[in-house]
Coordinates of C-alpha atoms and ligand atoms in Angstrom, one line a residue:
M310 CA 70.3 112.6 130.9
D311 CA 67.6 111.3 128.6
K312 CA 64.0 110.5 129.3
E313 CA 64.7 106.9 130.2
Q314 CA 67.5 107.9 132.6
R315 CA 65.2 110.4 134.3
A316 CA 62.5 107.8 134.7
T317 CA 65.1 105.4 136.3
T318 CA 66.2 108.1 138.7
A319 CA 62.5 108.7 139.7
R320 CA 62.0 105.0 140.2
L321 CA 65.2 104.7 142.3
A322 CA 63.9 107.6 144.5
I323 CA 60.5 106.0 145.0
T324 CA 62.1 102.6 145.8
A325 CA 64.4 104.3 148.3
I326 CA 61.4 105.9 150.1
L327 CA 59.3 102.8 150.2
A328 CA 62.2 100.5 151.3
G329 CA 63.4 103.2 153.7
T330 CA 60.0 103.4 155.3
A331 CA 59.8 99.7 155.6
A332 CA 63.2 99.5 157.3
A333 CA 62.8 102.5 159.6
C334 CA 59.2 102.4 160.8
P335 CA 57.9 99.8 163.1
M336 CA 54.8 98.1 161.6
P337 CA 53.1 94.7 161.4
A338 CA 55.0 92.1 159.3
P339 CA 52.5 91.9 156.4
A340 CA 52.6 95.7 155.9
H341 CA 56.4 95.5 156.0
I342 CA 56.5 92.8 153.3
L343 CA 54.0 94.7 151.2
L344 CA 56.1 97.8 151.3
Y345 CA 59.2 95.9 150.2
L346 CA 57.3 94.1 147.5
A347 CA 56.0 97.4 146.2
A348 CA 59.6 98.8 146.2
Y349 CA 60.8 95.8 144.4
A350 CA 58.0 96.0 141.8
V351 CA 58.8 99.7 141.1
I352 CA 62.5 99.1 140.5
G353 CA 62.5 95.5 139.1
A354 CA 59.4 95.1 137.0
D355 CA 61.1 96.0 133.7
I356 CA 64.0 93.6 134.3
I357 CA 61.6 90.7 135.1
Y358 CA 59.6 91.6 132.0
K359 CA 62.7 91.7 129.8
A360 CA 63.9 88.3 131.2
L361 CA 60.5 86.7 130.5
R362 CA 60.3 88.3 127.1
N363 CA 63.8 87.0 126.1
I364 CA 63.1 83.4 127.0
P365 CA 60.9 82.6 123.9
R366 CA 63.4 84.5 121.8
G367 CA 66.1 81.9 122.8
R368 CA 68.1 84.5 124.8
I369 CA 67.5 82.8 128.0
F370 CA 70.6 83.3 130.0
D371 CA 71.3 87.0 129.8
E372 CA 72.0 89.5 132.6
N373 CA 68.2 90.2 133.0
F374 CA 67.6 86.5 133.7
L375 CA 70.5 86.4 136.3
M376 CA 69.2 89.4 138.2
A377 CA 65.5 88.3 138.0
A378 CA 66.4 84.8 139.2
A379 CA 68.6 86.0 142.0
T380 CA 66.1 88.5 143.4
C381 CA 63.1 86.3 143.0
G382 CA 65.0 83.7 144.9
A383 CA 65.8 86.2 147.6
I384 CA 62.1 87.0 147.9
A385 CA 61.3 83.3 148.2
L386 CA 63.7 83.1 151.0
G387 CA 62.1 86.1 152.7
E388 CA 65.1 88.3 152.2
Y389 CA 63.2 91.3 151.0
P390 CA 65.7 94.1 151.7
E391 CA 68.4 92.2 149.7
A392 CA 66.1 91.6 146.8
V393 CA 65.3 95.3 146.6
A394 CA 68.9 96.4 147.0
V395 CA 70.2 94.1 144.4
M396 CA 67.7 95.4 141.8
A397 CA 68.2 99.0 142.7
L398 CA 72.0 98.8 142.6
Y399 CA 71.9 96.9 139.3
Q400 CA 69.6 99.5 137.8
L401 CA 71.8 102.3 139.1
G402 CA 75.0 100.7 137.6
E403 CA 73.3 100.2 134.3
M404 CA 72.1 103.8 134.2
L405 CA 75.5 105.2 135.1
S406 CA 77.3 103.2 132.4
D407 CA 74.6 104.2 130.0
I408 CA 75.4 107.9 130.8
A409 CA 79.1 107.2 130.3
V410 CA 78.5 105.5 126.9
G411 CA 76.2 108.2 125.8
R412 CA 78.7 110.9 126.7
S413 CA 81.5 109.3 124.8
R414 CA 79.3 108.8 121.7
A415 CA 78.1 112.4 121.9
S416 CA 81.7 113.7 122.1
I417 CA 82.8 111.5 119.2
S418 CA 80.0 112.6 117.0
A419 CA 80.6 116.2 118.0
L420 CA 84.2 115.8 116.8
M421 CA 82.9 114.3 113.6
E422 CA 80.8 117.4 113.0
I423 CA 81.7 117.5 109.4
R424 CA 78.3 116.8 107.9
P425 CA 77.4 120.0 106.2
D426 CA 73.8 121.2 106.8
T427 CA 72.9 123.4 103.9
A428 CA 74.5 124.8 100.7
V429 CA 73.9 128.2 99.2
I430 CA 73.8 127.7 95.5
E431 CA 73.8 130.3 92.7
V432 CA 70.7 130.0 90.5
P433 CA 70.1 131.9 87.2
R434 CA 69.2 135.6 87.3
G435 CA 71.8 136.3 89.9
S436 CA 70.0 135.0 93.0
T437 CA 70.9 132.2 95.4
R438 CA 69.0 129.4 96.9
Q439 CA 69.6 127.3 100.1
M440 CA 69.3 123.6 99.6
P441 CA 70.4 120.4 101.4
P442 CA 73.9 119.4 100.2
T443 CA 72.5 116.0 99.1
D444 CA 70.5 117.8 96.4
V445 CA 73.3 119.7 94.8
P446 CA 74.4 118.5 91.4
I447 CA 78.1 118.4 90.4
G448 CA 79.4 121.6 88.8
S449 CA 77.1 123.9 90.8
M450 CA 78.4 127.2 92.1
A451 CA 78.2 127.4 95.9
I452 CA 78.7 130.5 97.9
V453 CA 80.4 130.0 101.3
S454 CA 80.5 132.9 103.7
P455 CA 83.2 133.3 106.4
G456 CA 82.5 131.1 109.4
E457 CA 80.5 128.6 107.4
K458 CA 81.1 125.0 106.7
I459 CA 82.0 124.2 103.1
P460 CA 79.1 122.1 101.8
L461 CA 80.8 119.9 99.2
D462 CA 84.1 119.1 97.7
G463 CA 85.0 121.7 95.1
T464 CA 87.4 124.1 93.5
I465 CA 87.6 127.8 94.5
I466 CA 86.5 130.0 91.6
S467 CA 86.8 133.4 93.3
G468 CA 87.8 134.8 96.7
T469 CA 90.7 134.0 99.0
T470 CA 90.3 132.7 102.6
D471 CA 91.8 130.6 105.4
I472 CA 90.5 127.1 105.8
D473 CA 90.2 125.1 109.0
A474 CA 90.4 121.4 108.0
S475 CA 90.9 120.2 111.6
A476 CA 87.7 118.2 111.8
L477 CA 88.7 116.3 108.7
T478 CA 92.4 115.9 109.0
G479 CA 93.3 116.6 112.6
E480 CA 95.6 119.4 111.3
S481 CA 95.2 122.2 113.8
Q482 CA 96.7 125.0 111.7
P483 CA 94.4 126.7 109.2
Y484 CA 95.8 127.1 105.6
A485 CA 95.4 129.8 103.0
A486 CA 93.4 129.0 99.9
A487 CA 93.0 131.0 96.7
P488 CA 91.2 130.5 93.3
G489 CA 92.1 127.2 91.7
D490 CA 92.7 125.4 95.1
K491 CA 90.7 122.4 95.9
V492 CA 88.6 122.5 99.1
L493 CA 86.9 119.7 101.0
G494 CA 83.3 119.7 102.2
G495 CA 83.1 119.7 106.0
C496 CA 86.0 122.1 106.4
I497 CA 85.3 125.5 107.9
N498 CA 85.8 128.6 105.8
L499 CA 87.3 131.0 108.2
T500 CA 88.1 134.5 106.9
G501 CA 86.8 135.3 103.4
A502 CA 83.7 134.8 101.2
I503 CA 84.4 132.3 98.4
R504 CA 82.6 130.9 95.4
I505 CA 83.3 127.2 94.7
K506 CA 82.4 125.0 91.9
T507 CA 81.4 121.6 93.3
T508 CA 83.3 118.6 92.1
A509 CA 81.4 115.8 93.7
Q510 CA 77.9 114.8 94.7
Y511 CA 77.3 114.6 98.5
A512 CA 77.7 110.8 98.6
D513 CA 81.1 111.0 97.0
T514 CA 82.5 113.7 99.1
T515 CA 85.4 112.9 101.4
A516 CA 83.3 114.0 104.5
A517 CA 80.5 111.5 103.5
K518 CA 83.0 108.7 103.1
I519 CA 84.6 109.4 106.4
L520 CA 81.2 109.5 108.2
E521 CA 80.2 106.3 106.5
M522 CA 83.5 104.7 107.7
V523 CA 83.2 105.9 111.3
E524 CA 79.5 104.8 111.4
N525 CA 80.4 101.3 110.1
A526 CA 83.4 101.0 112.3
E527 CA 81.5 98.7 114.6
T528 CA 81.0 96.0 112.0
G529 CA 84.7 95.2 111.7
K530 CA 84.8 93.7 115.2
A531 CA 88.0 92.6 116.8
H532 CA 88.6 89.0 117.9
T533 CA 88.6 90.1 121.5
E534 CA 85.3 91.9 121.1
K535 CA 83.7 88.8 119.5
A536 CA 85.3 86.5 122.1
V537 CA 83.7 88.5 124.9
T538 CA 80.2 88.2 123.3
R539 CA 80.8 84.5 122.8
L540 CA 82.1 84.1 126.3
A541 CA 79.0 85.8 127.7
R542 CA 76.7 83.6 125.7
R543 CA 78.4 80.3 126.7
Y544 CA 79.4 81.3 130.2
T545 CA 76.0 82.3 131.6
P546 CA 74.4 78.9 131.1
I547 CA 77.4 77.3 132.7
V548 CA 77.1 79.7 135.7
V549 CA 73.4 78.9 136.0
A550 CA 74.1 75.2 135.9
A551 CA 76.8 75.7 138.6
A552 CA 74.4 77.7 140.7
V553 CA 71.8 74.9 140.5
L554 CA 74.4 72.3 141.5
L555 CA 75.5 74.6 144.4
A556 CA 71.9 74.8 145.6
V557 CA 71.2 71.1 145.3
L558 CA 74.3 69.0 145.9
P559 CA 75.6 70.1 149.3
P560 CA 72.2 69.9 151.1
L561 CA 71.6 66.5 149.4
A562 CA 75.0 65.4 150.8
G563 CA 73.8 66.7 154.2
A564 CA 76.3 69.6 154.4
G565 CA 73.9 72.2 155.5
S566 CA 70.3 73.4 155.1
W567 CA 68.5 73.9 151.8
E568 CA 67.9 77.5 152.6
Q569 CA 71.5 78.2 153.3
W570 CA 72.7 76.7 150.0
L571 CA 69.9 78.3 148.0
H572 CA 71.0 81.6 149.3
R573 CA 74.6 81.0 148.4
A574 CA 73.6 79.9 144.9
L575 CA 71.7 83.1 144.4
V576 CA 74.7 85.2 145.5
F577 CA 76.7 83.2 143.1
L578 CA 74.3 84.1 140.3
V579 CA 74.5 87.8 141.0
I580 CA 78.3 87.8 141.1
S581 CA 78.6 85.9 137.8
C582 CA 76.8 88.6 135.8
P583 CA 79.2 89.4 132.9
C584 CA 78.0 93.0 132.4
A585 CA 81.5 94.5 133.1
L586 CA 83.0 92.8 130.1
V587 CA 80.0 92.9 127.8
I588 CA 79.7 96.7 128.2
S589 CA 83.3 97.8 128.7
V590 CA 85.2 95.9 126.0
P591 CA 83.2 97.2 123.0
L592 CA 83.2 100.6 124.6
A593 CA 87.0 100.6 124.8
F594 CA 87.3 99.9 121.1
F595 CA 84.7 102.5 120.3
A596 CA 86.6 105.1 122.4
G597 CA 89.9 104.1 120.8
I598 CA 88.5 104.5 117.3
G599 CA 86.8 107.8 118.2
G600 CA 90.0 109.2 119.8
A601 CA 92.0 108.3 116.8
A602 CA 89.4 109.8 114.5
R603 CA 89.9 113.1 116.3
K604 CA 93.5 113.1 115.2
G605 CA 92.7 112.3 111.6
I606 CA 93.4 108.5 111.9
L607 CA 90.4 106.4 110.8
F608 CA 90.3 102.8 111.8
K609 CA 87.7 100.9 109.8
G610 CA 87.0 98.5 112.6
S611 CA 88.3 97.3 116.0
T612 CA 89.9 94.4 114.3
H613 CA 92.5 96.8 112.8
I614 CA 93.2 98.2 116.3
E615 CA 94.1 94.7 117.3
T616 CA 96.4 94.2 114.3
M617 CA 98.1 97.5 114.7
A618 CA 98.8 96.9 118.4
K619 CA 100.7 93.8 117.4
A620 CA 102.4 95.1 114.2
R621 CA 106.0 93.9 113.9
A622 CA 106.8 95.4 110.5
V623 CA 105.8 98.4 108.6
A624 CA 106.4 98.6 104.8
F625 CA 106.4 102.1 103.3
D626 CA 105.7 103.1 99.7
K627 CA 108.1 105.9 98.7
T628 CA 106.3 108.4 96.5
G629 CA 103.7 110.4 98.3
T630 CA 104.3 108.5 101.6
L631 CA 107.9 109.1 102.7
T632 CA 108.3 111.9 100.1
Y633 CA 105.9 114.7 99.3
G634 CA 105.0 113.2 96.0
R635 CA 105.2 116.7 94.5
F636 CA 107.8 116.4 91.8
S637 CA 109.4 119.3 90.0
V638 CA 111.1 119.0 86.6
T639 CA 114.9 119.3 87.1
A640 CA 116.1 118.5 83.6
I641 CA 114.8 118.1 80.0
H642 CA 117.0 116.1 77.6
P643 CA 115.5 115.8 74.2
E644 CA 117.0 113.8 71.3
T645 CA 115.8 115.4 68.1
V646 CA 112.9 117.7 69.2
S647 CA 113.0 120.9 71.2
E648 CA 112.7 120.9 75.0
E649 CA 109.2 122.5 74.8
Q650 CA 108.1 119.8 72.3
L651 CA 109.3 117.0 74.5
L652 CA 107.5 118.5 77.5
E653 CA 104.4 118.9 75.4
L654 CA 104.4 115.2 74.4
A655 CA 104.8 114.2 78.1
A656 CA 102.1 116.6 79.3
L657 CA 99.7 115.3 76.7
A658 CA 100.4 111.7 77.5
E659 CA 99.9 112.4 81.2
S660 CA 96.8 114.5 80.7
R661 CA 94.5 112.2 82.5
S662 CA 96.8 110.5 85.1
V663 CA 96.6 111.4 88.8
H664 CA 100.1 110.0 89.5
P665 CA 102.4 112.6 91.2
V666 CA 104.8 112.3 88.2
A667 CA 102.0 113.2 85.8
L668 CA 100.9 116.2 87.9
S669 CA 104.4 117.6 87.8
L670 CA 104.8 117.2 84.0
R671 CA 101.5 118.9 83.4
A672 CA 102.4 121.7 85.8
A673 CA 105.7 122.3 84.0
Y674 CA 104.1 122.5 80.6
S675 CA 102.9 126.1 80.0
G676 CA 101.3 125.6 76.6
T677 CA 97.6 124.7 76.1
Q678 CA 96.8 121.1 75.8
G679 CA 94.7 119.9 72.8
Q680 CA 93.2 117.1 74.9
D681 CA 90.8 116.2 72.1
A682 CA 93.6 114.7 70.1
V683 CA 94.4 112.2 72.9
S684 CA 92.8 108.8 72.5
D685 CA 93.5 105.3 73.9
L686 CA 95.1 106.3 77.2
H687 CA 96.4 103.4 79.2
E688 CA 98.3 103.6 82.5
H689 CA 100.7 100.7 83.3
P690 CA 101.0 100.8 87.1
G691 CA 104.6 101.2 88.2
E692 CA 105.8 101.9 84.6
G693 CA 104.0 104.9 83.1
I694 CA 101.6 105.8 80.3
E695 CA 100.8 104.5 76.9
A696 CA 98.7 106.8 74.7
T697 CA 97.7 107.6 71.2
I698 CA 97.9 111.3 70.4
G699 CA 96.9 112.5 66.9
G700 CA 97.4 109.0 65.6
K701 CA 100.9 108.7 67.1
H702 CA 101.7 106.0 69.6
I703 CA 103.4 107.5 72.7
Y704 CA 105.0 105.9 75.7
A705 CA 106.0 108.0 78.7
G706 CA 107.5 106.3 81.7
N707 CA 110.5 104.4 83.1
E708 CA 113.0 101.9 81.6
R709 CA 110.6 99.0 82.0
L710 CA 108.0 100.9 79.9
M711 CA 110.6 101.5 77.3
A712 CA 111.3 97.8 77.1
R713 CA 107.6 97.3 76.6
A714 CA 107.7 100.0 73.8
G715 CA 110.7 98.3 72.3
V716 CA 113.1 101.2 72.4
V717 CA 116.4 101.6 74.1
P718 CA 116.5 104.6 76.3
R719 CA 119.6 106.8 76.8
Q720 CA 121.1 106.5 80.2
C721 CA 121.0 109.7 82.3
S722 CA 123.3 110.7 85.1
C723 CA 120.8 113.1 86.6
T724 CA 119.6 112.4 90.1
G725 CA 115.9 111.9 90.4
T726 CA 113.2 109.9 88.6
I727 CA 113.7 109.8 84.8
I728 CA 110.7 109.8 82.5
H729 CA 111.6 108.5 79.1
I730 CA 109.4 109.3 76.1
S731 CA 109.0 107.4 72.8
V732 CA 106.9 108.1 69.8
D733 CA 106.0 105.4 67.3
G734 CA 109.0 103.3 68.3
T735 CA 111.5 106.2 68.2
Y736 CA 113.2 107.4 71.4
M737 CA 112.5 111.1 71.9
G738 CA 114.5 111.8 75.1
H739 CA 113.8 112.0 78.8
I740 CA 112.7 114.4 81.5
A741 CA 114.1 114.2 85.1
V742 CA 111.8 115.0 87.9
A743 CA 112.7 115.1 91.6
D744 CA 110.8 114.9 94.8
T745 CA 111.8 115.7 98.4
P746 CA 111.4 113.5 101.5
K747 CA 109.0 114.8 104.1
P748 CA 110.8 116.1 107.2
Q749 CA 108.8 113.9 109.5
S750 CA 109.7 110.7 107.7
A751 CA 113.1 110.2 109.4
Q752 CA 111.4 110.8 112.8
A753 CA 108.7 108.4 112.0
I754 CA 111.1 105.7 111.0
G755 CA 113.2 106.4 114.1
R756 CA 110.2 106.0 116.5
L757 CA 109.1 102.8 114.9
R758 CA 112.7 101.4 115.2
E759 CA 112.6 102.3 118.9
K760 CA 109.5 100.2 119.3
G761 CA 111.4 97.3 117.7
I762 CA 109.3 97.4 114.6
H763 CA 111.0 96.4 111.3
T764 CA 110.7 99.1 108.6
V765 CA 111.2 98.7 104.9
M766 CA 110.7 100.9 101.9
L767 CA 109.2 99.4 98.7
T768 CA 109.2 101.5 95.5
G769 CA 108.7 101.3 91.8
D770 CA 111.3 103.9 91.3
K771 CA 114.9 103.2 90.3
D772 CA 117.6 102.1 92.7
S773 CA 119.5 105.4 92.9
V774 CA 116.4 107.4 93.9
A775 CA 115.4 104.8 96.4
A776 CA 118.9 104.8 97.9
A777 CA 118.8 108.6 98.3
V778 CA 115.4 108.6 100.0
A779 CA 116.5 105.6 102.2
A780 CA 119.6 107.5 103.4
A781 CA 117.6 110.7 104.0
T782 CA 114.9 109.0 106.1
G783 CA 117.2 106.5 107.9
I784 CA 115.4 103.4 106.5
K785 CA 117.8 100.5 106.4
E786 CA 116.1 98.1 104.0
Y787 CA 114.7 99.1 100.7
H788 CA 113.7 97.4 97.5
A789 CA 113.5 99.4 94.2
G790 CA 112.1 98.8 90.8
L791 CA 109.1 96.9 92.1
M792 CA 105.8 96.6 90.2
P793 CA 102.6 97.0 92.4
D794 CA 102.1 93.2 92.3
Q795 CA 105.7 92.6 93.4
K796 CA 105.2 94.9 96.3
A797 CA 102.1 92.9 97.2
R798 CA 104.2 89.7 97.0
F799 CA 106.9 91.2 99.2
V800 CA 104.4 92.3 101.8
A801 CA 102.8 88.8 101.7
A802 CA 106.2 87.3 102.3
L803 CA 106.7 89.6 105.3
A804 CA 103.3 88.4 106.7
Q805 CA 104.5 84.8 106.5
Q806 CA 107.6 85.3 108.7
P807 CA 107.1 85.2 112.4
A808 CA 109.5 88.1 113.0
T809 CA 107.6 90.5 110.7
T810 CA 104.0 89.6 111.1
P811 CA 101.5 91.3 111.4
V812 CA 102.8 93.7 108.7
A813 CA 101.3 97.1 107.9
F814 CA 101.7 98.7 104.5
V815 CA 101.6 102.5 104.2
G816 CA 100.9 103.9 100.7
D817 CA 99.4 106.9 99.1
G818 CA 96.6 104.9 97.6
I819 CA 97.5 105.7 94.0
N820 CA 98.1 102.3 92.2
D821 CA 98.8 100.7 95.7
A822 CA 95.3 99.1 96.1
P823 CA 96.6 95.5 95.7
V824 CA 99.3 96.1 98.4
L825 CA 96.9 97.8 100.8
K826 CA 94.7 94.7 100.5
T827 CA 97.5 92.2 100.9
A828 CA 98.9 93.7 104.1
D829 CA 97.5 92.7 107.5
A830 CA 96.8 96.4 107.9
G831 CA 96.6 98.6 104.8
I832 CA 97.2 102.2 105.6
A833 CA 96.3 104.9 103.1
M834 CA 98.2 108.1 103.7
G835 CA 97.0 111.6 102.9
A836 CA 93.6 110.3 101.8
A837 CA 91.6 113.5 102.4
G838 CA 90.3 114.0 98.9
S839 CA 90.9 110.5 97.6
A840 CA 87.7 108.4 98.0
A841 CA 89.4 105.5 96.2
A842 CA 92.1 105.2 98.9
I843 CA 89.5 105.4 101.6
A844 CA 87.8 102.4 100.0
A845 CA 90.9 100.2 99.7
A846 CA 92.5 100.8 103.1
D847 CA 91.8 99.4 106.6
I848 CA 93.2 102.5 108.2
V849 CA 93.1 106.0 106.7
L850 CA 95.5 108.8 107.7
L851 CA 93.8 112.0 106.7
N852 CA 96.8 114.2 106.7
D853 CA 100.1 113.5 105.0
D854 CA 102.2 113.0 108.1
P855 CA 104.1 109.7 108.4
L856 CA 104.3 110.2 112.2
Q857 CA 100.6 109.3 112.2
V858 CA 101.6 105.7 111.7
D859 CA 103.4 105.8 115.0
T860 CA 100.4 107.5 116.7
A861 CA 98.1 104.9 115.2
I862 CA 100.2 102.1 116.8
D863 CA 100.3 104.0 120.1
T864 CA 96.6 104.4 120.1
A865 CA 96.0 100.8 119.2
R866 CA 98.4 99.6 121.9
K867 CA 96.8 101.8 124.5
T868 CA 93.3 100.6 123.6
M869 CA 94.4 96.9 123.8
R870 CA 96.0 97.6 127.1
I871 CA 92.7 99.0 128.5
V872 CA 90.8 96.0 127.1
R873 CA 93.2 93.6 128.8
Q874 CA 93.0 95.5 132.1
N875 CA 89.3 95.4 132.0
I876 CA 89.2 91.7 131.3
I877 CA 91.7 90.9 134.0
L878 CA 90.0 93.2 136.5
A879 CA 86.6 91.7 135.8
L880 CA 87.7 88.1 135.9
A881 CA 89.9 88.6 139.0
V882 CA 87.2 90.3 141.0
K883 CA 84.5 87.9 139.8
S884 CA 86.4 84.7 140.5
A885 CA 87.5 85.9 144.0
L886 CA 83.9 86.7 144.8
L887 CA 82.5 83.5 143.2
A888 CA 84.8 81.5 145.5
A889 CA 83.8 83.7 148.5
G890 CA 80.1 83.4 147.5
A891 CA 80.3 79.7 147.2
C892 CA 81.8 79.4 150.6
G893 CA 79.2 81.7 152.1
I894 CA 81.6 84.5 153.0
A895 CA 80.3 87.1 150.5
G896 CA 76.6 88.0 150.8
M897 CA 74.1 89.4 148.3
W898 CA 75.1 93.0 149.1
A899 CA 78.8 92.4 148.5
A900 CA 78.0 90.6 145.3
V901 CA 75.9 93.4 143.8
F902 CA 78.3 96.1 145.0
A903 CA 81.2 94.3 143.4
D904 CA 79.3 93.8 140.1
V905 CA 78.2 97.4 139.8
G906 CA 81.6 98.6 141.0
V907 CA 83.6 96.5 138.5
T908 CA 81.3 97.5 135.7
L909 CA 81.7 101.2 136.4
A910 CA 85.4 101.0 136.9
A911 CA 85.8 99.1 133.6
V912 CA 83.5 101.6 131.8
L913 CA 85.5 104.6 133.1
N914 CA 88.8 102.9 132.2
S915 CA 87.5 102.3 128.7
L916 CA 86.8 106.0 128.2
R917 CA 90.5 106.6 128.6
A918 CA 91.0 105.2 125.2
M919 CA 89.5 108.3 123.7
R920 CA 92.5 110.3 124.8
T921 CA 95.1 109.1 122.2
A922 CA 98.7 108.7 123.3
C923 CA 100.8 111.2 121.4
Ligands
ADP130 P1 106.4 104.4 94.1 O1 106.6 102.9 94.4 O2 107.6 105.2 94.4 O3 105.1 104.9 94.7 P2 105.1 103.9 91.6 O4 104.9 102.4 91.7 O5 103.9 104.7 91.6 O6 106.2 104.4 92.5 O7 105.8 104.1 90.2 C1 107.1 103.6 89.9 C2 107.7 104.2 88.7 O8 106.9 104.0 87.6 C3 107.8 105.7 88.9 O9 109.0 106.1 89.6 C4 107.9 106.2 87.4 O10 109.2 106.0 86.9 C5 107.0 105.2 86.7 N1 105.6 105.7 86.6 C6 104.5 105.3 87.2 N2 103.4 106.0 86.8 C7 103.8 106.9 85.9 C8 103.2 107.9 85.1 N3 101.9 108.2 85.2 N4 104.0 108.6 84.3 C9 105.3 108.4 84.2 N5 106.0 107.4 84.9 C10 105.3 106.7 85.8
MG131 MG1 103.0 105.1 94.7

């Protein structure tokens, strides 16, 4: 409980004593009224103040106004106990939902405890200094003791350890790390002392990007969320107008006393308070986003929850998404040079690329790379690399790139992705690299199919490789040889057809940015470590598991179910009570109990969204 909540509790207690005394002790009428008015002032003064304060600001018809109008009306009618009770119950309900919201926020931010507090940095003369991670320049040496949080993204220079990345990726198993391995800020260093060389400033670390994303998640509001706010804004004036009519018309028509109808109109006002929706719908989205974040699924806003809940098609990129994206060289077929020379050419050309193919070629080449000789590097997305090395013009990539280079590549019967290499217009040979499908891919495709969601694989790789991966993962439809813009057009076409819209695209974020943007929901996979993918996508899956796509859909559907339940519950109870109130069946007490009850039920229901379906 915070200070404000404690103060409300104290005021509720005082009100209870004052009103209780008034109700229980026999006393002259004026003393009686004074006690009730004092009780009312203690519990209701701030609501009246807020209602009055909001009028010049143009926010006339908010819940404060409804409560103030209803209770002041009750006092005018001489129904003092009702006025006090309505205010007290309203305040109690507000406080309880405040506590619930506060709890959920606290538990989400606790789970997002990835913000490093301090970094221990080596300074000259062999000593160390503690400083805030935000002040640490790139390339600093940081010492991380066992049990400490890694302050910034970096590479291990010395020491071996186990690393717990669960707060970042949702992966519960720690993994072993040794010199040369990359580590992410925000992970916990479990067992050994390590020295790391930082590779990013704080603002560019994965942890900072994730926090930024979670903190901004509220700006990408879902249609439902916006609709509720709009509804509340329009609906309250309508309700007030209806209440005025209810108070005036029947007595004018001679259907009862003014007092009787004024009382009914006030009850009507209390019932119509839209708090249940205004509080619970945003909370459900917030809880859904928070629950998903715990599992390493980051929704950039509630609008993406809405889209994912309705997704009818999911298009997958192949490399790095359905497959590991860790290629290994399986064959080297040079024309005139030696195998080692061909590999050197390829490794040099790929020296700056982050494409999985490039990483594998560099890893296979054991010689030292004279990077200084490389100039004019250009990556053709979906094709390969064009580079000038030591004055020679080199192309390394697929058949499309060879067409661009104007050379005719030799056909190869090897399985796997073939990287052809040409130098100054002469074909030099090719290198075959192969990748393996992730074991979870087939399961993920199977689960999506069970949900009736259409799945398709889009790849820039050649047909034979695509066919093998499609067979291994059980994906029925695939399209090979696509350039990134063709993938985008394909996804746009899916988004046009009623049977496959909305469409989600899942990619690894390397050269997929246009497709991620085109899809109704762009999902970047395995993005822990890639700030660029976090920027391009709507949804980020922090670990490499394709099953997360299915979990994201389950979470989104569950959240939307809760939102719908809350809307139906609130509208049903409210409309039944409105009718009852208008007919004079439900009194002020019933009205306020129903309002507080529905709000609390909806808030508690919303919190369920934090527990993701899995
Ligand atoms: P995917 O759709 O499977 O993710 P990409 O669109 O990234 O594949 O690339 C398609 C094809 O383009 C690759 O299979 C490869 O033949 C070629 N390619 C792309 N980038 C490179 C590179 N850096 N080096 C060599 N070949 C590349
Ligand atoms: Mg790719």
